[in-house]
mmCIF file of C-alpha atoms in Angstrom:
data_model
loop_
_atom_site.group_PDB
_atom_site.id
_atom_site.type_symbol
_atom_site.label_atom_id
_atom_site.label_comp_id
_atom_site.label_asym_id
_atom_site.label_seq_id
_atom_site.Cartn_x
_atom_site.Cartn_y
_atom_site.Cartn_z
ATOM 1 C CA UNK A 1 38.985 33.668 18.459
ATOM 2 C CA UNK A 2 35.427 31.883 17.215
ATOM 3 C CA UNK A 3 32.646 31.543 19.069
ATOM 4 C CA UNK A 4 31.546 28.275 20.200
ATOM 5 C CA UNK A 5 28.304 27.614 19.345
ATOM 6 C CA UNK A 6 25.674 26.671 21.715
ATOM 7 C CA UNK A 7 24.753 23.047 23.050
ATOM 8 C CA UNK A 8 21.084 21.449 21.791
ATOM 9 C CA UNK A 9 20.472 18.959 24.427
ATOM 10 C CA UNK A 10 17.752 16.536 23.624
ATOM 11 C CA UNK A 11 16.052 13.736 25.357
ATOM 12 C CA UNK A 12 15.962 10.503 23.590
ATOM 13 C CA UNK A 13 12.571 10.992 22.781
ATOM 14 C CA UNK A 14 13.009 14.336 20.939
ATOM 15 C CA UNK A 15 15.849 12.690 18.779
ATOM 16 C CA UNK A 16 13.364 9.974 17.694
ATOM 17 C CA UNK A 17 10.422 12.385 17.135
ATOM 18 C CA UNK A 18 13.262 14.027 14.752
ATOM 19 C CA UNK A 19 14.449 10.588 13.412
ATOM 20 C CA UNK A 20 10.654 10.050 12.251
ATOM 21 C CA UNK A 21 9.971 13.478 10.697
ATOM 22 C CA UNK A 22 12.825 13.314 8.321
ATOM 23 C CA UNK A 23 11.780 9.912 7.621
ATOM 24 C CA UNK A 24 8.441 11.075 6.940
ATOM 25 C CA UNK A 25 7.551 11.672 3.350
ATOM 26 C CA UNK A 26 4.790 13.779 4.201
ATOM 27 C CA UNK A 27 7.113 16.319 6.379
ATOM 28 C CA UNK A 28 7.968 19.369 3.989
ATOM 29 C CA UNK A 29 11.149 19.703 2.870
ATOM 30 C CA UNK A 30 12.109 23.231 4.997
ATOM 31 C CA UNK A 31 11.117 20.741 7.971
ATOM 32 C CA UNK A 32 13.541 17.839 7.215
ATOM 33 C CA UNK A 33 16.149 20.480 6.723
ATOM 34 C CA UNK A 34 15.741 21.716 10.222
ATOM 35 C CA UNK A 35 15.717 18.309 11.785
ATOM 36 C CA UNK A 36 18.681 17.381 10.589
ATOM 37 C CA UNK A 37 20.122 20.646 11.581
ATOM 38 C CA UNK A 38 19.149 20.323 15.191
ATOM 39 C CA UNK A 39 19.956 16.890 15.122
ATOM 40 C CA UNK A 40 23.204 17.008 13.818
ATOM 41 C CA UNK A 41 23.783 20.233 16.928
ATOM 42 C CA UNK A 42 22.280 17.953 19.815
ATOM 43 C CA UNK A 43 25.240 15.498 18.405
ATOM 44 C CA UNK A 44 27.660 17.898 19.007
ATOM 45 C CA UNK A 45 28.649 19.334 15.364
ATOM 46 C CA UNK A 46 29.786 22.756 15.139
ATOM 47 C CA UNK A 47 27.574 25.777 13.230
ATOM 48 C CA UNK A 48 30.251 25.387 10.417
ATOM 49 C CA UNK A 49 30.513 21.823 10.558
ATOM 50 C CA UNK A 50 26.634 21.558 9.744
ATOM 51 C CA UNK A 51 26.542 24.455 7.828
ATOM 52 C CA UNK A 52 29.412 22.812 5.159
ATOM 53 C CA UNK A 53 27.272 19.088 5.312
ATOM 54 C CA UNK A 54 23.991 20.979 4.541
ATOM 55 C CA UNK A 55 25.022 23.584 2.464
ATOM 56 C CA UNK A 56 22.871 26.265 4.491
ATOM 57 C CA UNK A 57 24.300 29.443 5.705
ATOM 58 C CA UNK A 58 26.065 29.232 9.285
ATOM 59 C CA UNK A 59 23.838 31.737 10.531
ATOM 60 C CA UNK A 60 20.821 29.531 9.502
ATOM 61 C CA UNK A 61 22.337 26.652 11.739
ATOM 62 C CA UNK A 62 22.492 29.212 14.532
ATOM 63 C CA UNK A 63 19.193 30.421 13.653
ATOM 64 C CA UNK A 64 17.405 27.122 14.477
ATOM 65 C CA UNK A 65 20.002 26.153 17.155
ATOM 66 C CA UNK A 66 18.510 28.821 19.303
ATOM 67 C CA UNK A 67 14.821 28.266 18.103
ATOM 68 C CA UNK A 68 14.902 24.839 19.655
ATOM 69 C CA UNK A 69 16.625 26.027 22.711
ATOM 70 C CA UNK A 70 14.218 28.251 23.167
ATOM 71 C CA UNK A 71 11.186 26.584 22.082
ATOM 72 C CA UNK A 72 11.530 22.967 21.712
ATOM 73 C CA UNK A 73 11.972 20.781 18.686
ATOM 74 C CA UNK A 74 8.345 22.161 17.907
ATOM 75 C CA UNK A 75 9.425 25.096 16.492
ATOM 76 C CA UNK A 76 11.285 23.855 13.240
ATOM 77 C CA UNK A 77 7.286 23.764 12.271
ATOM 78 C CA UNK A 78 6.891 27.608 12.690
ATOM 79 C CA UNK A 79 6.974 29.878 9.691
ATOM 80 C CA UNK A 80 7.791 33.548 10.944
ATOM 81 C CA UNK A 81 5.353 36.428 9.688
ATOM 82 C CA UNK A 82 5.821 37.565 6.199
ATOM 83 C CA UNK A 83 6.803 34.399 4.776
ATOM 84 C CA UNK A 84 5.350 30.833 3.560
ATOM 85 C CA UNK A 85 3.165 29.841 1.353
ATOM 86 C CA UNK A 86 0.311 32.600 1.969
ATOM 87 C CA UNK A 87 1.265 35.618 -0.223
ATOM 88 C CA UNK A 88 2.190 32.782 -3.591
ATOM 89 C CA UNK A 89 -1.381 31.408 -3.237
ATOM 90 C CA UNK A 90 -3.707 33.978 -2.488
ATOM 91 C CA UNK A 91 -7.136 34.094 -3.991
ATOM 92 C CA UNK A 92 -5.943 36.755 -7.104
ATOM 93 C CA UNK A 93 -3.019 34.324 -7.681
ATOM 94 C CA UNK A 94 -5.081 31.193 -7.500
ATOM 95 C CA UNK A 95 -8.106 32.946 -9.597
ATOM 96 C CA UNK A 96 -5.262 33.958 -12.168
ATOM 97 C CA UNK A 97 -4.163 29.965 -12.929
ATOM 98 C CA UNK A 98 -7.569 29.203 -12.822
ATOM 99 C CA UNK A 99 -9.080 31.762 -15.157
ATOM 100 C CA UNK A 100 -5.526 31.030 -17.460
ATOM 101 C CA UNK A 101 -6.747 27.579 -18.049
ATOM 102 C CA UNK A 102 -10.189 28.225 -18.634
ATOM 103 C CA UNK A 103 -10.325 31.077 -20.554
ATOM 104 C CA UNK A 104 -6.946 30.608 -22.633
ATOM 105 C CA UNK A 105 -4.532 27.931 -24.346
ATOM 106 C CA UNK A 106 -1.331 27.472 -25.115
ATOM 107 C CA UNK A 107 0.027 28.192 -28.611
ATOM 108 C CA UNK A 108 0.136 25.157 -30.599
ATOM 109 C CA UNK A 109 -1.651 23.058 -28.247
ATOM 110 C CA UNK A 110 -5.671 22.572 -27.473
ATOM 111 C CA UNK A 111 -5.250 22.853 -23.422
ATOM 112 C CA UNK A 112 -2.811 23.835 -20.844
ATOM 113 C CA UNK A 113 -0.927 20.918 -19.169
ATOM 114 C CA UNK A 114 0.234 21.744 -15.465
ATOM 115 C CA UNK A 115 3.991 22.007 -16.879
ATOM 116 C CA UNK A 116 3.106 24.261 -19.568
ATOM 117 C CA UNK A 117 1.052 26.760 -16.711
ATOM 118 C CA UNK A 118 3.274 26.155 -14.353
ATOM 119 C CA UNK A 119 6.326 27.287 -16.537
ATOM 120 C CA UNK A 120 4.078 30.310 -18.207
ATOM 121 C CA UNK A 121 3.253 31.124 -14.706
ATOM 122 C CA UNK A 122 6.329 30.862 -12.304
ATOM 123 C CA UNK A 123 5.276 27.672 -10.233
ATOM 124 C CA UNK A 124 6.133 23.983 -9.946
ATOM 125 C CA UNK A 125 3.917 21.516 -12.228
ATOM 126 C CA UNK A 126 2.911 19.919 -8.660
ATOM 127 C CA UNK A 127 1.831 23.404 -7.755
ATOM 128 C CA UNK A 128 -0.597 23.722 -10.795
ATOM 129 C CA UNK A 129 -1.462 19.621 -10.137
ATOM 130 C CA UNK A 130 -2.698 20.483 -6.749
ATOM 131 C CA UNK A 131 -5.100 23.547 -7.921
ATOM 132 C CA UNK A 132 -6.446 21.667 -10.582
ATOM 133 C CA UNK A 133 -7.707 18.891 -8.519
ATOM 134 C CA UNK A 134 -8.769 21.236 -5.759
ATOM 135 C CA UNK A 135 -11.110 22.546 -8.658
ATOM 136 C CA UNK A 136 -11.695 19.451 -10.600
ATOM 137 C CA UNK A 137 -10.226 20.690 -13.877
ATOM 138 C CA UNK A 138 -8.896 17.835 -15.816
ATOM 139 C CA UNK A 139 -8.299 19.494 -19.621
ATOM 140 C CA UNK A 140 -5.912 16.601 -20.566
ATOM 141 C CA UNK A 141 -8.527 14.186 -20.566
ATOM 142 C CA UNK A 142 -10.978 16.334 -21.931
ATOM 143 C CA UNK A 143 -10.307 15.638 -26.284
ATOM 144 C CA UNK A 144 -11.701 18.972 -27.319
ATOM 145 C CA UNK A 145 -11.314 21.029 -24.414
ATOM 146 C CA UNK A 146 -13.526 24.317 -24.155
ATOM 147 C CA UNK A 147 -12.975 27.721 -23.267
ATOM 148 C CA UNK A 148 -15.058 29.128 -20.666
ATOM 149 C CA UNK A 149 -17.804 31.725 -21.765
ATOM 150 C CA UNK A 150 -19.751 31.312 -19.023
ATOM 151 C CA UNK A 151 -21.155 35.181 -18.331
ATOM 152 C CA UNK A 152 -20.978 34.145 -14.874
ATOM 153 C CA UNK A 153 -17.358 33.032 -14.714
ATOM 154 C CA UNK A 154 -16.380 35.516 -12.400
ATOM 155 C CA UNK A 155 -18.556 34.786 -9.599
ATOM 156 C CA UNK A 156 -17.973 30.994 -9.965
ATOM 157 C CA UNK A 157 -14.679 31.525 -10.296
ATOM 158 C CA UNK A 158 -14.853 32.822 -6.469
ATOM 159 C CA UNK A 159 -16.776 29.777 -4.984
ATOM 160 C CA UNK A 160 -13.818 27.862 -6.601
ATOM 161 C CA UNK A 161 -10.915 29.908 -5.041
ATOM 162 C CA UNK A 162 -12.724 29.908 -1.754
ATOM 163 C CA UNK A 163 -12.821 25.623 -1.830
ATOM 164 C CA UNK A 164 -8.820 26.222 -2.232
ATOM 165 C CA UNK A 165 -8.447 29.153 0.331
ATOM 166 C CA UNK A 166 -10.891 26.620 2.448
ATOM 167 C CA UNK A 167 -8.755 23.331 2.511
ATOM 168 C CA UNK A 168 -5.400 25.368 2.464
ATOM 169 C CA UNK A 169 -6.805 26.978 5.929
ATOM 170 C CA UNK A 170 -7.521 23.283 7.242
ATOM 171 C CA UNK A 171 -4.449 21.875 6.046
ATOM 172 C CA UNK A 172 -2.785 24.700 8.159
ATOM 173 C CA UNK A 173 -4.878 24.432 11.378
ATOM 174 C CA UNK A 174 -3.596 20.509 11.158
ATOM 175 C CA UNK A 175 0.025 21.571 10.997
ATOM 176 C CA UNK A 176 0.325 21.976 14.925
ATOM 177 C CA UNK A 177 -0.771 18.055 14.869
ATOM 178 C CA UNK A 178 2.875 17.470 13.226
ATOM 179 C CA UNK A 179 4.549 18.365 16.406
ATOM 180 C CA UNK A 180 2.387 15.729 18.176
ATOM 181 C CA UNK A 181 2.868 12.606 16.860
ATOM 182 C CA UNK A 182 0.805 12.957 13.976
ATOM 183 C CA UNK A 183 1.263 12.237 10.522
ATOM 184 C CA UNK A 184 -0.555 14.638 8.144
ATOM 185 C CA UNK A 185 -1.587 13.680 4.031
ATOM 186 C CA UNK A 186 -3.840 15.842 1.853
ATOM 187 C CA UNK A 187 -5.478 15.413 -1.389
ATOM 188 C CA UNK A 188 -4.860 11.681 -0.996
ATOM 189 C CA UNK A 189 -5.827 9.977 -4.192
ATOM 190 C CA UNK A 190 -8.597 7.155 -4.308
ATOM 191 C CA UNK A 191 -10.444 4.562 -6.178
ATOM 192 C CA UNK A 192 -13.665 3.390 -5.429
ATOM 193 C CA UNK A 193 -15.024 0.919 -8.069
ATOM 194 C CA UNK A 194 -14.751 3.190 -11.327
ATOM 195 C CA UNK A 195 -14.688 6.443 -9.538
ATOM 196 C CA UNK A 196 -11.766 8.344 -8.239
ATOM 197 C CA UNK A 197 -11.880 11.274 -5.905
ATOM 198 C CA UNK A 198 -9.742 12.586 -3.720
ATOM 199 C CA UNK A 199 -9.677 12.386 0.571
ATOM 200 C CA UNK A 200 -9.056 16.458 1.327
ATOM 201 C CA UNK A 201 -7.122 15.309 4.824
ATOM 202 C CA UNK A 202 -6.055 12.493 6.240
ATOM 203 C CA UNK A 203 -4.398 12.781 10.358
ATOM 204 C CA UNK A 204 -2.807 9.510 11.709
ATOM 205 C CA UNK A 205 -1.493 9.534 14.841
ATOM 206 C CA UNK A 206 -1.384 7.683 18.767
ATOM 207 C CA UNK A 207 -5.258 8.703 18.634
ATOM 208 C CA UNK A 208 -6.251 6.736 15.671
ATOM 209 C CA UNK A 209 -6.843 7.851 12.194
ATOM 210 C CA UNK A 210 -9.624 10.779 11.090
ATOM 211 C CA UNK A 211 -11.004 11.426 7.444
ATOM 212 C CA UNK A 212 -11.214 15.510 7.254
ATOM 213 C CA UNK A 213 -13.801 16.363 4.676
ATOM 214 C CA UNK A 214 -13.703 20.123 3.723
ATOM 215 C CA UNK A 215 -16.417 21.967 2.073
ATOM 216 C CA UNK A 216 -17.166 25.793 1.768
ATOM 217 C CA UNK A 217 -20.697 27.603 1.315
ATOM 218 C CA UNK A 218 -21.274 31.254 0.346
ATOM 219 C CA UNK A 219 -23.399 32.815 3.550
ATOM 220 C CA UNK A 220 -27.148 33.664 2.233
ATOM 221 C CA UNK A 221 -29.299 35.841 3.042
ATOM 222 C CA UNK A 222 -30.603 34.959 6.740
ATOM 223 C CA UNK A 223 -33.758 34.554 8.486
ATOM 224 C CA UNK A 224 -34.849 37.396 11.019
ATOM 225 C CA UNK A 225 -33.747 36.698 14.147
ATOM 226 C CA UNK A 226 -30.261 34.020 12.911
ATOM 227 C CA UNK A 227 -27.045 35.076 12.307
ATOM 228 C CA UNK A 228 -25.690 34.736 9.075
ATOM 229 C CA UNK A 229 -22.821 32.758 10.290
ATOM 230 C CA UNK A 230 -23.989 30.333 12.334
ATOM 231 C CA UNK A 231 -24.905 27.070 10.975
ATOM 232 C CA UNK A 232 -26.874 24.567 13.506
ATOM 233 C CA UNK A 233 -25.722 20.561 13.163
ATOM 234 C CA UNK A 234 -27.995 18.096 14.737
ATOM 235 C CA UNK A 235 -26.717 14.923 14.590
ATOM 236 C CA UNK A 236 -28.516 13.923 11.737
ATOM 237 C CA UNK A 237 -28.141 17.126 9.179
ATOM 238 C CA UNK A 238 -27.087 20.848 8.803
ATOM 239 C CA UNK A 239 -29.321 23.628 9.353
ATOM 240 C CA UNK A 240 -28.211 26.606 7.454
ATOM 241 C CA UNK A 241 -29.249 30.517 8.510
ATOM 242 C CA UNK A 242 -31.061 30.695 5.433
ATOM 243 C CA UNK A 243 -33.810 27.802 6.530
ATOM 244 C CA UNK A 244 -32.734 25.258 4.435
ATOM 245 C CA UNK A 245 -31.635 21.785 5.516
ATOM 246 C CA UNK A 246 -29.435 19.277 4.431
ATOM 247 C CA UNK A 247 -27.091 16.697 4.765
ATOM 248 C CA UNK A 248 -23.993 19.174 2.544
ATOM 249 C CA UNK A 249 -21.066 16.695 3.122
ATOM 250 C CA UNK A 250 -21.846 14.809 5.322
ATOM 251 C CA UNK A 251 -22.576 11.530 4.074
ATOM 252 C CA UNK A 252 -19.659 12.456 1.398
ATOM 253 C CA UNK A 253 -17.448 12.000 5.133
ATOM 254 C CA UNK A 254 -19.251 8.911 6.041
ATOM 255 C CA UNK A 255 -18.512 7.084 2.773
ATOM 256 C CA UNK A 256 -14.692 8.426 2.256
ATOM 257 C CA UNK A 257 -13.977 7.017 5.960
ATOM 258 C CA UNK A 258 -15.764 4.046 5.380
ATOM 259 C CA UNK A 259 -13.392 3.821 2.069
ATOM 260 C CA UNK A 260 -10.152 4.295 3.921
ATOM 261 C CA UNK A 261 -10.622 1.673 6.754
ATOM 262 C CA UNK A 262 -11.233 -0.795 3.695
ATOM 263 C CA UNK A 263 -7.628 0.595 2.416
ATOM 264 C CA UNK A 264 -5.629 0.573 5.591
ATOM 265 C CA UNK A 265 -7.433 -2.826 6.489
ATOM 266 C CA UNK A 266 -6.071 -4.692 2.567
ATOM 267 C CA UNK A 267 -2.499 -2.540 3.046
ATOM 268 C CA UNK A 268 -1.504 -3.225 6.077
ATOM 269 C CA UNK A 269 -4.215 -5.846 7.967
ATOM 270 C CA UNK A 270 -4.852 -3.547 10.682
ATOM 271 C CA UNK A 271 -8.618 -3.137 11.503
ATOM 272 C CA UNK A 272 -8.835 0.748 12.374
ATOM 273 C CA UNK A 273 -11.649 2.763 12.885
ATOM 274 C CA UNK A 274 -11.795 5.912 10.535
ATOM 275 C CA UNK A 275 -13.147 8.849 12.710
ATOM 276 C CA UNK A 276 -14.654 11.140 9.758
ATOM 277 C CA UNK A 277 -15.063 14.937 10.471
ATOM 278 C CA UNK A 278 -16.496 17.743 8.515
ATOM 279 C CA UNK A 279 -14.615 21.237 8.752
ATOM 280 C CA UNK A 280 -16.495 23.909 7.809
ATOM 281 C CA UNK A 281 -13.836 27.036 7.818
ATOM 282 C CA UNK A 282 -15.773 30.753 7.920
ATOM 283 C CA UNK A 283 -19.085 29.053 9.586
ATOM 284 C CA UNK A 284 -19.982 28.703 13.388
ATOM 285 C CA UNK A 285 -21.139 25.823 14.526
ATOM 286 C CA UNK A 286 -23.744 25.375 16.461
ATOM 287 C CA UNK A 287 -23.830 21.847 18.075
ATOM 288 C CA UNK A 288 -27.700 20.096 19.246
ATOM 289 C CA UNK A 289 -27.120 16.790 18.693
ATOM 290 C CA UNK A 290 -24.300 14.219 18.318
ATOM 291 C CA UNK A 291 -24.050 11.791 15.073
ATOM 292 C CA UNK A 292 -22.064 9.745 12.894
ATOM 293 C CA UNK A 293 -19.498 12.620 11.847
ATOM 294 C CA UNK A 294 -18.137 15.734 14.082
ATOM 295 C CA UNK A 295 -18.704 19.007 12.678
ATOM 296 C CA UNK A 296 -16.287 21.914 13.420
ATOM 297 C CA UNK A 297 -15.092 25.317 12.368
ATOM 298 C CA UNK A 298 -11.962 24.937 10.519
ATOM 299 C CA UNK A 299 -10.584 26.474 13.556
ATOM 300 C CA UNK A 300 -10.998 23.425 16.019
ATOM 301 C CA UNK A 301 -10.142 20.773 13.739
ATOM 302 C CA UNK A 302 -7.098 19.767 15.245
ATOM 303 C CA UNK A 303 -9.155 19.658 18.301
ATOM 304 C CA UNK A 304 -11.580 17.163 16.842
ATOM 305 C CA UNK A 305 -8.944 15.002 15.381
ATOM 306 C CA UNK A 306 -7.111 14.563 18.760
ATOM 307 C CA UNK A 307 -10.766 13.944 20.541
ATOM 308 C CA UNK A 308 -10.686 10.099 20.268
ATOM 309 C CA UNK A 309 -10.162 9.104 23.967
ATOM 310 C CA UNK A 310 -7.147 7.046 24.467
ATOM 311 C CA UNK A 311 -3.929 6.320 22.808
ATOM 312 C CA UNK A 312 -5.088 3.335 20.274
ATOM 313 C CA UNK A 313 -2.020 3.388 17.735
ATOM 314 C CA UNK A 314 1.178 2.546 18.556
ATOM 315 C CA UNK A 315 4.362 4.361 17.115
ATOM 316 C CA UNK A 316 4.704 1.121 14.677
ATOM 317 C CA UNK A 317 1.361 1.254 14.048
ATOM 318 C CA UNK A 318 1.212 4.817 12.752
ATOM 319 C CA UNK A 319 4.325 4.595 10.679
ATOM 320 C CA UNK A 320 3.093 1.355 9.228
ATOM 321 C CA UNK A 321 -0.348 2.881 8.089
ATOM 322 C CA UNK A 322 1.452 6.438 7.543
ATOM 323 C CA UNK A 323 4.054 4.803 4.771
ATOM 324 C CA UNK A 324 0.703 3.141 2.764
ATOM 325 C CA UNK A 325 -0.318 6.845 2.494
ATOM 326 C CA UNK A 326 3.132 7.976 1.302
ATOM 327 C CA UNK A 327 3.027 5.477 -1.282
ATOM 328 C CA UNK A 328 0.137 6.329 -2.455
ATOM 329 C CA UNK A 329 0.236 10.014 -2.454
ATOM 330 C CA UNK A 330 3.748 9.779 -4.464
ATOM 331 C CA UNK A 331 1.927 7.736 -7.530
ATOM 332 C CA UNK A 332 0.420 10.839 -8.930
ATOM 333 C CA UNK A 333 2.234 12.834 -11.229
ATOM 334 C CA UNK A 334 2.077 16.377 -11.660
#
């Protein structure tokens, strides 16, 4: 005799949250598989039923049958120890593509092209896409593209994996957001007059809309008395352990928010204010002043973004502003 399997019983508000992150295009795909697994339980399929629709294992169906029982539609977000992204991407892999395209090529061709790495080296072309930008290595538009010989390659090589490790960390830390109404977008292309660059993190959600501007620093050598790992904002600039002072990304968050309440204002005719924020993951922040952009440890980010006050988007709102993202993010090719 089989088992029955358990009941998912959701409130009409957990079925739309799921409705809206399968809808999503920013939701990863492991995600949307969930939701519809849990939705298609709370409707009163069997584990085999959904199992046979999906093509997933019955004991998967099970699996995440119990997870939200026991922890709310929120946990189709978790990833359980030992797996994810982390052990693909770690700074030796990362270091490894990066080095590959700098210090190699191809046969028969001048330059790598992220299909040609990405085959050599086991990963999607979108995989390679994404580490290139992170880095700002474009070889295809470079006509003659040279080899590193830089004789200090190396050490470059690991301020450049720590900007990846850096926004990766961030991008994580917003993930949490997901399960709160938010929608989340990184690396989202953008065009200012004849420049493009790229907006590291963009969180829309019943809050409002924050520009998260990610930048890493190598600690120095500190003054007596400071701790290396404390660096002391102001309101105006940062003041690093090492006595120096500057304005290190800030205005760069300033301009890029100012740039994507222009785009959400010409896309959809909303009139939003873009909160921008600075994350600074590996550096304690020491706050004596309030200004123009929050500074955090990568830690509190989420934190930051949800600081607005009071609810200021609606659900339409955010799904209206949410699918101009999508759009945009889906133009670039790998």
């Amino acid at each position: 005799m089989s088992r029955r399997s358990a009941s998912v019983e959701l409130a009409v508000e957990q079925t739309e949250q799921l409705e809206r992150w399968i809808r999503a295009g920013a939701t990863p795909q492991q995600v949307v598989l969930r939701a519809k697994i849990v939705r298609q339980a709370s409707a009163g399929s069997s584990d085999k039923q959904i199992a046979a629709e999906l093509k997933v294992h019955p004991r998967t169906v099970a699996l995440w049958r119990r997870r939200v029982r026991d922890e709310g539609i929120g946990g189709i977000w978790q990833v359980a120890a030992g797996r994810g992204r982390k052990p693909s991407f770690g700074a030796t892999t990362v270091s490894g593509w990066i080095e590959r395209t700098l210090q190699t090529k191809p046969a028969g061709a001048t330059h790598w092209s992220t299909r040609s790495l990405g085959q050599k080296v086991g990963v999607s072309k979108n995989t390679i896409h994404r580490a290139w930008q992170d880095h700002q290595l474009k070889p295809h538009l470079t006509k003659s593209f040279k080899l590193s010989r830089d004789p200090q390659f190396v050490e470059k090589l690991t301020d450049v994996v720590g900007v990846y490790l850096g926004e990766r960390e961030v991008a994580e830390r917003l993930e949490p957001l997901l399960t709160r109404g938010y929608r989340i977008f990184h690396d989202v292309p953008a065009q200012g007059g004849t420049k493009s660059f790229n907006l590291d993190h963009v969180a829309v959600g019943p809050n409002g809309v924050a520009l998260v501007e990610t930048k890493t620093l190598r600690k120095g050598q500190a003054l007596p008395g400071r701790p290396d790992h404390m660096v002391t904002y102001d309101g105006a600039k940062l003041i690093w352990p090492w006595g120096s002072e500057n304005r290190y990304g800030l205005d760069q968050a300033v301009h890029e928010a100012e740039w994507l309440e222009k785009f959400i204002q010409q896309r959809t005719g909303l009139s939003v204010s873009v909160k921008p924020i600075l994350a600074l993951p590996g550096w304690w922040v020491e706050l004596k002043g309030r200004g123009p952009v929050t500074v955090v440890n990568s830690k509190n980010v989420a934190i930051a973004v949800e600081g607005f006050g009071p609810r200021s988007l609606s659900d339409e709102h955010i799904e209206l502003i949410a699918r101009q993202l999508d759009v945009v993010c889906r133009d670039v090719e790998g």
